[in-house]
Amino acid sequence: MSSTLLVYLHGFRSSPRSSKAVMTSEAVKALSTADNSMEWYCPQLLASPKQSMDMVTKHIDQSKADRIVVIGSSLGGFYTNYLAEKYGCRAVALNPAVYAARELAPHVGMMTAYDSDEPFDFRPEYIDELKALQIQRISNPSRYFLIAAKGDELLDWKEMAEFYQGAKQLILEGSDHGIADYADYLPKVLEFISP
């Protein structure tokens, strides 16, 4: 019997309750069989990138799973690159913020989460923490699957396509940053991450 640890990382100001996280979780649980158990891990990420990655790597390091798969959306996609390079595992990036330090520099200060009015302080030192986690280029494109929307109102899909050169790519003609039509592409994600 084999086991897979599936790590899902949400985006900036988002949570494990995001629609993509919930949809993926339900689909992954349905994939779990007697021969291949799927362990789902989708933590609430912290404001500090370093603390977030320390928490996630600690969970991965303690896992007894035979294989690891990471899926990340937006800022979670940036973290996905870091983890996929660290663990040499398969990764799915959904509209990833490939240069997160640059993208988030204008957002330093007090912020609120999308699905609660919970305030959090996004501090200047977190930009340095993001820079420390930056992957310059992916070492093995065949391990990656990029889903990027041309209609993304926050990030540049062309930059994503270039960053994941050689990887499996699904470039969506319209859609948006949150990939509102994600349910349509979930089967392709499951196909890519299946053992």
PDB file of C-alpha atoms in Angstrom:
ATOM      1  CA  MET A   1       0.000   0.000   0.000  1.00  0.00           C
ATOM      2  CA  SER A   2       1.301   3.429  -0.887  1.00  0.00           C
ATOM      3  CA  SER A   3       0.410   6.757   0.645  1.00  0.00           C
ATOM      4  CA  THR A   4       0.455  10.308  -0.651  1.00  0.00           C
ATOM      5  CA  LEU A   5       0.638  13.495   1.381  1.00  0.00           C
ATOM      6  CA  LEU A   6      -1.171  16.217  -0.538  1.00  0.00           C
ATOM      7  CA  VAL A   7      -0.261  19.709   0.640  1.00  0.00           C
ATOM      8  CA  TYR A   8      -2.554  22.534  -0.507  1.00  0.00           C
ATOM      9  CA  LEU A   9      -1.385  26.110   0.052  1.00  0.00           C
ATOM     10  CA  HIS A  10      -3.858  28.965  -0.237  1.00  0.00           C
ATOM     11  CA  GLY A  11      -3.108  32.481  -1.425  1.00  0.00           C
ATOM     12  CA  PHE A  12      -2.420  35.796   0.298  1.00  0.00           C
ATOM     13  CA  ARG A  13      -5.323  36.878   2.551  1.00  0.00           C
ATOM     14  CA  SER A  14      -7.076  33.578   1.791  1.00  0.00           C
ATOM     15  CA  SER A  15      -7.682  30.464   3.905  1.00  0.00           C
ATOM     16  CA  PRO A  16      -8.244  26.681   3.828  1.00  0.00           C
ATOM     17  CA  ARG A  17     -11.925  27.558   3.323  1.00  0.00           C
ATOM     18  CA  SER A  18     -11.299  28.961  -0.175  1.00  0.00           C
ATOM     19  CA  SER A  19     -13.505  27.373  -2.843  1.00  0.00           C
ATOM     20  CA  LYS A  20     -10.512  25.829  -4.697  1.00  0.00           C
ATOM     21  CA  ALA A  21      -9.138  24.314  -1.480  1.00  0.00           C
ATOM     22  CA  VAL A  22     -12.519  22.840  -0.512  1.00  0.00           C
ATOM     23  CA  MET A  23     -13.165  21.485  -4.030  1.00  0.00           C
ATOM     24  CA  THR A  24      -9.687  19.924  -4.231  1.00  0.00           C
ATOM     25  CA  SER A  25     -10.023  18.420  -0.748  1.00  0.00           C
ATOM     26  CA  GLU A  26     -13.292  16.673  -1.630  1.00  0.00           C
ATOM     27  CA  ALA A  27     -11.883  15.345  -4.913  1.00  0.00           C
ATOM     28  CA  VAL A  28      -8.675  14.096  -3.261  1.00  0.00           C
ATOM     29  CA  LYS A  29     -10.572  12.290  -0.501  1.00  0.00           C
ATOM     30  CA  ALA A  30     -12.611  10.528  -3.202  1.00  0.00           C
ATOM     31  CA  LEU A  31      -9.326   9.373  -4.808  1.00  0.00           C
ATOM     32  CA  SER A  32      -8.161   7.651  -1.641  1.00  0.00           C
ATOM     33  CA  THR A  33      -8.291   3.863  -2.025  1.00  0.00           C
ATOM     34  CA  ALA A  34      -7.193   0.821  -0.049  1.00  0.00           C
ATOM     35  CA  ASP A  35      -4.072   0.676  -2.229  1.00  0.00           C
ATOM     36  CA  ASN A  36      -3.244   4.344  -2.113  1.00  0.00           C
ATOM     37  CA  SER A  37      -4.235   6.469   0.847  1.00  0.00           C
ATOM     38  CA  MET A  38      -4.301  10.249   0.386  1.00  0.00           C
ATOM     39  CA  GLU A  39      -3.500  12.438   3.370  1.00  0.00           C
ATOM     40  CA  TRP A  40      -4.839  16.000   2.987  1.00  0.00           C
ATOM     41  CA  TYR A  41      -2.936  18.890   4.591  1.00  0.00           C
ATOM     42  CA  CYS A  42      -4.196  22.431   4.061  1.00  0.00           C
ATOM     43  CA  PRO A  43      -3.048  24.666   6.922  1.00  0.00           C
ATOM     44  CA  GLN A  44      -3.990  28.273   7.623  1.00  0.00           C
ATOM     45  CA  LEU A  45      -0.797  29.998   6.517  1.00  0.00           C
ATOM     46  CA  LEU A  46       0.668  32.705   8.714  1.00  0.00           C
ATOM     47  CA  ALA A  47       1.490  36.302   7.795  1.00  0.00           C
ATOM     48  CA  SER A  48       5.213  35.465   8.073  1.00  0.00           C
ATOM     49  CA  PRO A  49       6.443  33.520   5.010  1.00  0.00           C
ATOM     50  CA  LYS A  50       9.308  32.000   7.023  1.00  0.00           C
ATOM     51  CA  GLN A  51       7.005  30.796   9.823  1.00  0.00           C
ATOM     52  CA  SER A  52       4.563  29.441   7.230  1.00  0.00           C
ATOM     53  CA  MET A  53       7.259  27.395   5.487  1.00  0.00           C
ATOM     54  CA  ASP A  54       8.734  26.223   8.821  1.00  0.00           C
ATOM     55  CA  MET A  55       5.278  24.953   9.827  1.00  0.00           C
ATOM     56  CA  VAL A  56       4.658  23.195   6.482  1.00  0.00           C
ATOM     57  CA  THR A  57       8.124  21.615   6.201  1.00  0.00           C
ATOM     58  CA  LYS A  58       7.829  20.347   9.791  1.00  0.00           C
ATOM     59  CA  HIS A  59       4.543  18.618   8.868  1.00  0.00           C
ATOM     60  CA  ILE A  60       6.049  17.152   5.681  1.00  0.00           C
ATOM     61  CA  ASP A  61       9.162  15.955   7.537  1.00  0.00           C
ATOM     62  CA  GLN A  62       6.996  14.170  10.148  1.00  0.00           C
ATOM     63  CA  SER A  63       4.754  12.543   7.535  1.00  0.00           C
ATOM     64  CA  LYS A  64       5.158   8.829   6.845  1.00  0.00           C
ATOM     65  CA  ALA A  65       3.791   9.213   3.295  1.00  0.00           C
ATOM     66  CA  ASP A  66       5.642   7.571   0.389  1.00  0.00           C
ATOM     67  CA  ARG A  67       5.196  10.582  -1.835  1.00  0.00           C
ATOM     68  CA  ILE A  68       4.421  14.275  -1.555  1.00  0.00           C
ATOM     69  CA  VAL A  69       2.400  16.449  -3.920  1.00  0.00           C
ATOM     70  CA  VAL A  70       2.025  20.213  -3.473  1.00  0.00           C
ATOM     71  CA  ILE A  71      -0.723  22.390  -4.945  1.00  0.00           C
ATOM     72  CA  GLY A  72      -0.655  26.137  -4.428  1.00  0.00           C
ATOM     73  CA  SER A  73      -2.684  29.134  -5.521  1.00  0.00           C
ATOM     74  CA  SER A  74      -1.243  32.649  -5.998  1.00  0.00           C
ATOM     75  CA  LEU A  75       1.164  33.214  -3.054  1.00  0.00           C
ATOM     76  CA  GLY A  76       0.633  29.507  -2.293  1.00  0.00           C
ATOM     77  CA  GLY A  77       1.961  28.831  -5.809  1.00  0.00           C
ATOM     78  CA  PHE A  78       5.136  30.722  -4.926  1.00  0.00           C
ATOM     79  CA  TYR A  79       5.531  28.546  -1.811  1.00  0.00           C
ATOM     80  CA  THR A  80       4.813  25.480  -3.962  1.00  0.00           C
ATOM     81  CA  ASN A  81       7.936  26.197  -6.051  1.00  0.00           C
ATOM     82  CA  TYR A  82      10.065  26.355  -2.900  1.00  0.00           C
ATOM     83  CA  LEU A  83       8.674  23.057  -1.545  1.00  0.00           C
ATOM     84  CA  ALA A  84       8.786  21.218  -4.885  1.00  0.00           C
ATOM     85  CA  GLU A  85      12.478  22.113  -5.246  1.00  0.00           C
ATOM     86  CA  LYS A  86      13.234  21.216  -1.613  1.00  0.00           C
ATOM     87  CA  TYR A  87      11.481  17.817  -1.747  1.00  0.00           C
ATOM     88  CA  GLY A  88      11.792  16.981  -5.456  1.00  0.00           C
ATOM     89  CA  CYS A  89       8.052  16.365  -5.664  1.00  0.00           C
ATOM     90  CA  ARG A  90       5.205  16.987  -8.119  1.00  0.00           C
ATOM     91  CA  ALA A  91       3.616  20.419  -8.001  1.00  0.00           C
ATOM     92  CA  VAL A  92       0.567  22.197  -9.366  1.00  0.00           C
ATOM     93  CA  ALA A  93       0.699  26.003  -9.489  1.00  0.00           C
ATOM     94  CA  LEU A  94      -2.597  27.892  -9.903  1.00  0.00           C
ATOM     95  CA  ASN A  95      -2.037  31.496 -11.048  1.00  0.00           C
ATOM     96  CA  PRO A  96       1.177  31.554  -8.983  1.00  0.00           C
ATOM     97  CA  ALA A  97       2.865  34.741  -7.782  1.00  0.00           C
ATOM     98  CA  VAL A  98       6.242  33.705  -9.220  1.00  0.00           C
ATOM     99  CA  TYR A  99       7.957  36.847  -7.861  1.00  0.00           C
ATOM    100  CA  ALA A 100       6.036  37.235  -4.607  1.00  0.00           C
ATOM    101  CA  ALA A 101       8.365  39.757  -2.936  1.00  0.00           C
ATOM    102  CA  ARG A 102       7.837  42.214  -5.801  1.00  0.00           C
ATOM    103  CA  GLU A 103       4.065  41.567  -5.965  1.00  0.00           C
ATOM    104  CA  LEU A 104       3.476  41.954  -2.229  1.00  0.00           C
ATOM    105  CA  ALA A 105       5.823  44.874  -1.481  1.00  0.00           C
ATOM    106  CA  PRO A 106       2.970  47.398  -2.061  1.00  0.00           C
ATOM    107  CA  HIS A 107       0.780  45.515   0.464  1.00  0.00           C
ATOM    108  CA  VAL A 108       2.954  45.993   3.565  1.00  0.00           C
ATOM    109  CA  GLY A 109       0.827  47.182   6.491  1.00  0.00           C
ATOM    110  CA  MET A 110      -2.443  46.181   8.136  1.00  0.00           C
ATOM    111  CA  MET A 111      -4.557  43.849   6.006  1.00  0.00           C
ATOM    112  CA  THR A 112      -7.694  41.770   6.520  1.00  0.00           C
ATOM    113  CA  ALA A 113      -8.390  38.222   5.388  1.00  0.00           C
ATOM    114  CA  TYR A 114     -10.887  37.756   2.538  1.00  0.00           C
ATOM    115  CA  ASP A 115     -13.315  35.466   4.319  1.00  0.00           C
ATOM    116  CA  SER A 116     -13.168  37.094   7.755  1.00  0.00           C
ATOM    117  CA  ASP A 117     -12.539  40.626   8.931  1.00  0.00           C
ATOM    118  CA  GLU A 118      -9.633  39.339  10.971  1.00  0.00           C
ATOM    119  CA  PRO A 119      -6.836  41.942  10.750  1.00  0.00           C
ATOM    120  CA  PHE A 120      -3.189  40.959  10.376  1.00  0.00           C
ATOM    121  CA  ASP A 121       0.014  42.934  10.071  1.00  0.00           C
ATOM    122  CA  PHE A 122       1.986  42.254   6.889  1.00  0.00           C
ATOM    123  CA  ARG A 123       5.393  43.540   7.991  1.00  0.00           C
ATOM    124  CA  PRO A 124       8.283  44.928   5.890  1.00  0.00           C
ATOM    125  CA  GLU A 125      10.577  42.066   7.022  1.00  0.00           C
ATOM    126  CA  TYR A 126       8.177  39.579   5.402  1.00  0.00           C
ATOM    127  CA  ILE A 127       9.299  40.881   2.006  1.00  0.00           C
ATOM    128  CA  ASP A 128      12.876  39.840   2.895  1.00  0.00           C
ATOM    129  CA  GLU A 129      11.546  36.445   3.999  1.00  0.00           C
ATOM    130  CA  LEU A 130       9.881  36.053   0.581  1.00  0.00           C
ATOM    131  CA  LYS A 131      13.136  36.990  -1.163  1.00  0.00           C
ATOM    132  CA  ALA A 132      14.908  34.244   0.820  1.00  0.00           C
ATOM    133  CA  LEU A 133      12.355  31.670  -0.447  1.00  0.00           C
ATOM    134  CA  GLN A 134      12.563  32.766  -4.101  1.00  0.00           C
ATOM    135  CA  ILE A 135      13.336  29.988  -6.599  1.00  0.00           C
ATOM    136  CA  GLN A 136      15.165  31.492  -9.581  1.00  0.00           C
ATOM    137  CA  ARG A 137      14.298  28.658 -11.944  1.00  0.00           C
ATOM    138  CA  ILE A 138      12.652  25.265 -11.621  1.00  0.00           C
ATOM    139  CA  SER A 139      15.137  22.401 -11.897  1.00  0.00           C
ATOM    140  CA  ASN A 140      12.854  19.758 -13.400  1.00  0.00           C
ATOM    141  CA  PRO A 141       9.906  21.154 -15.408  1.00  0.00           C
ATOM    142  CA  SER A 142       8.327  17.699 -15.850  1.00  0.00           C
ATOM    143  CA  ARG A 143       7.365  17.751 -12.152  1.00  0.00           C
ATOM    144  CA  TYR A 144       5.275  20.922 -12.580  1.00  0.00           C
ATOM    145  CA  PHE A 145       1.791  21.704 -13.890  1.00  0.00           C
ATOM    146  CA  LEU A 146       0.876  25.370 -14.362  1.00  0.00           C
ATOM    147  CA  ILE A 147      -2.693  26.598 -14.703  1.00  0.00           C
ATOM    148  CA  ALA A 148      -2.653  30.293 -15.618  1.00  0.00           C
ATOM    149  CA  ALA A 149      -5.549  32.548 -16.602  1.00  0.00           C
ATOM    150  CA  LYS A 150      -5.146  35.240 -19.237  1.00  0.00           C
ATOM    151  CA  GLY A 151      -7.958  37.028 -17.404  1.00  0.00           C
ATOM    152  CA  ASP A 152      -5.978  37.187 -14.126  1.00  0.00           C
ATOM    153  CA  GLU A 153      -6.513  40.759 -12.913  1.00  0.00           C
ATOM    154  CA  LEU A 154      -3.616  40.677 -10.407  1.00  0.00           C
ATOM    155  CA  LEU A 155      -0.732  38.751 -11.987  1.00  0.00           C
ATOM    156  CA  ASP A 156       0.800  38.456 -15.462  1.00  0.00           C
ATOM    157  CA  TRP A 157       0.094  35.059 -17.050  1.00  0.00           C
ATOM    158  CA  LYS A 158       2.945  35.557 -19.566  1.00  0.00           C
ATOM    159  CA  GLU A 159       5.433  35.791 -16.712  1.00  0.00           C
ATOM    160  CA  MET A 160       4.044  32.549 -15.274  1.00  0.00           C
ATOM    161  CA  ALA A 161       4.260  30.767 -18.639  1.00  0.00           C
ATOM    162  CA  GLU A 162       7.878  31.855 -19.020  1.00  0.00           C
ATOM    163  CA  PHE A 163       8.825  30.826 -15.463  1.00  0.00           C
ATOM    164  CA  TYR A 164       7.412  27.306 -16.000  1.00  0.00           C
ATOM    165  CA  GLN A 165       8.943  26.840 -19.446  1.00  0.00           C
ATOM    166  CA  GLY A 166       9.006  23.160 -20.369  1.00  0.00           C
ATOM    167  CA  ALA A 167       6.400  22.259 -17.743  1.00  0.00           C
ATOM    168  CA  LYS A 168       2.879  21.022 -18.473  1.00  0.00           C
ATOM    169  CA  GLN A 169       0.819  24.206 -18.946  1.00  0.00           C
ATOM    170  CA  LEU A 170      -2.862  24.978 -19.229  1.00  0.00           C
ATOM    171  CA  ILE A 171      -3.351  28.617 -20.241  1.00  0.00           C
ATOM    172  CA  LEU A 172      -6.978  29.661 -19.823  1.00  0.00           C
ATOM    173  CA  GLU A 173      -8.408  32.113 -22.327  1.00  0.00           C
ATOM    174  CA  GLY A 174     -10.445  34.157 -19.863  1.00  0.00           C
ATOM    175  CA  SER A 175     -11.136  33.268 -16.242  1.00  0.00           C
ATOM    176  CA  ASP A 176      -9.743  35.392 -13.385  1.00  0.00           C
ATOM    177  CA  HIS A 177      -7.194  35.372 -10.561  1.00  0.00           C
ATOM    178  CA  GLY A 178      -9.327  33.068  -8.407  1.00  0.00           C
ATOM    179  CA  ILE A 179     -10.002  30.734 -11.396  1.00  0.00           C
ATOM    180  CA  ALA A 180     -13.781  30.898 -10.907  1.00  0.00           C
ATOM    181  CA  ASP A 181     -14.194  27.970 -13.343  1.00  0.00           C
ATOM    182  CA  TYR A 182     -11.678  25.785 -11.444  1.00  0.00           C
ATOM    183  CA  ALA A 183     -14.145  22.863 -11.240  1.00  0.00           C
ATOM    184  CA  ASP A 184     -13.756  22.452 -15.024  1.00  0.00           C
ATOM    185  CA  TYR A 185      -9.982  21.919 -14.693  1.00  0.00           C
ATOM    186  CA  LEU A 186      -9.891  19.905 -11.469  1.00  0.00           C
ATOM    187  CA  PRO A 187      -9.940  16.551 -13.354  1.00  0.00           C
ATOM    188  CA  LYS A 188      -6.684  17.580 -15.106  1.00  0.00           C
ATOM    189  CA  VAL A 189      -5.133  18.442 -11.730  1.00  0.00           C
ATOM    190  CA  LEU A 190      -6.162  15.045 -10.316  1.00  0.00           C
ATOM    191  CA  GLU A 191      -4.784  13.276 -13.370  1.00  0.00           C
ATOM    192  CA  PHE A 192      -1.413  15.022 -12.955  1.00  0.00           C
ATOM    193  CA  ILE A 193      -1.085  14.262  -9.236  1.00  0.00           C
ATOM    194  CA  SER A 194      -2.308  10.658  -9.391  1.00  0.00           C
ATOM    195  CA  PRO A 195       0.425   8.095  -8.652  1.00  0.00           C
TER     196      PRO A 195
END
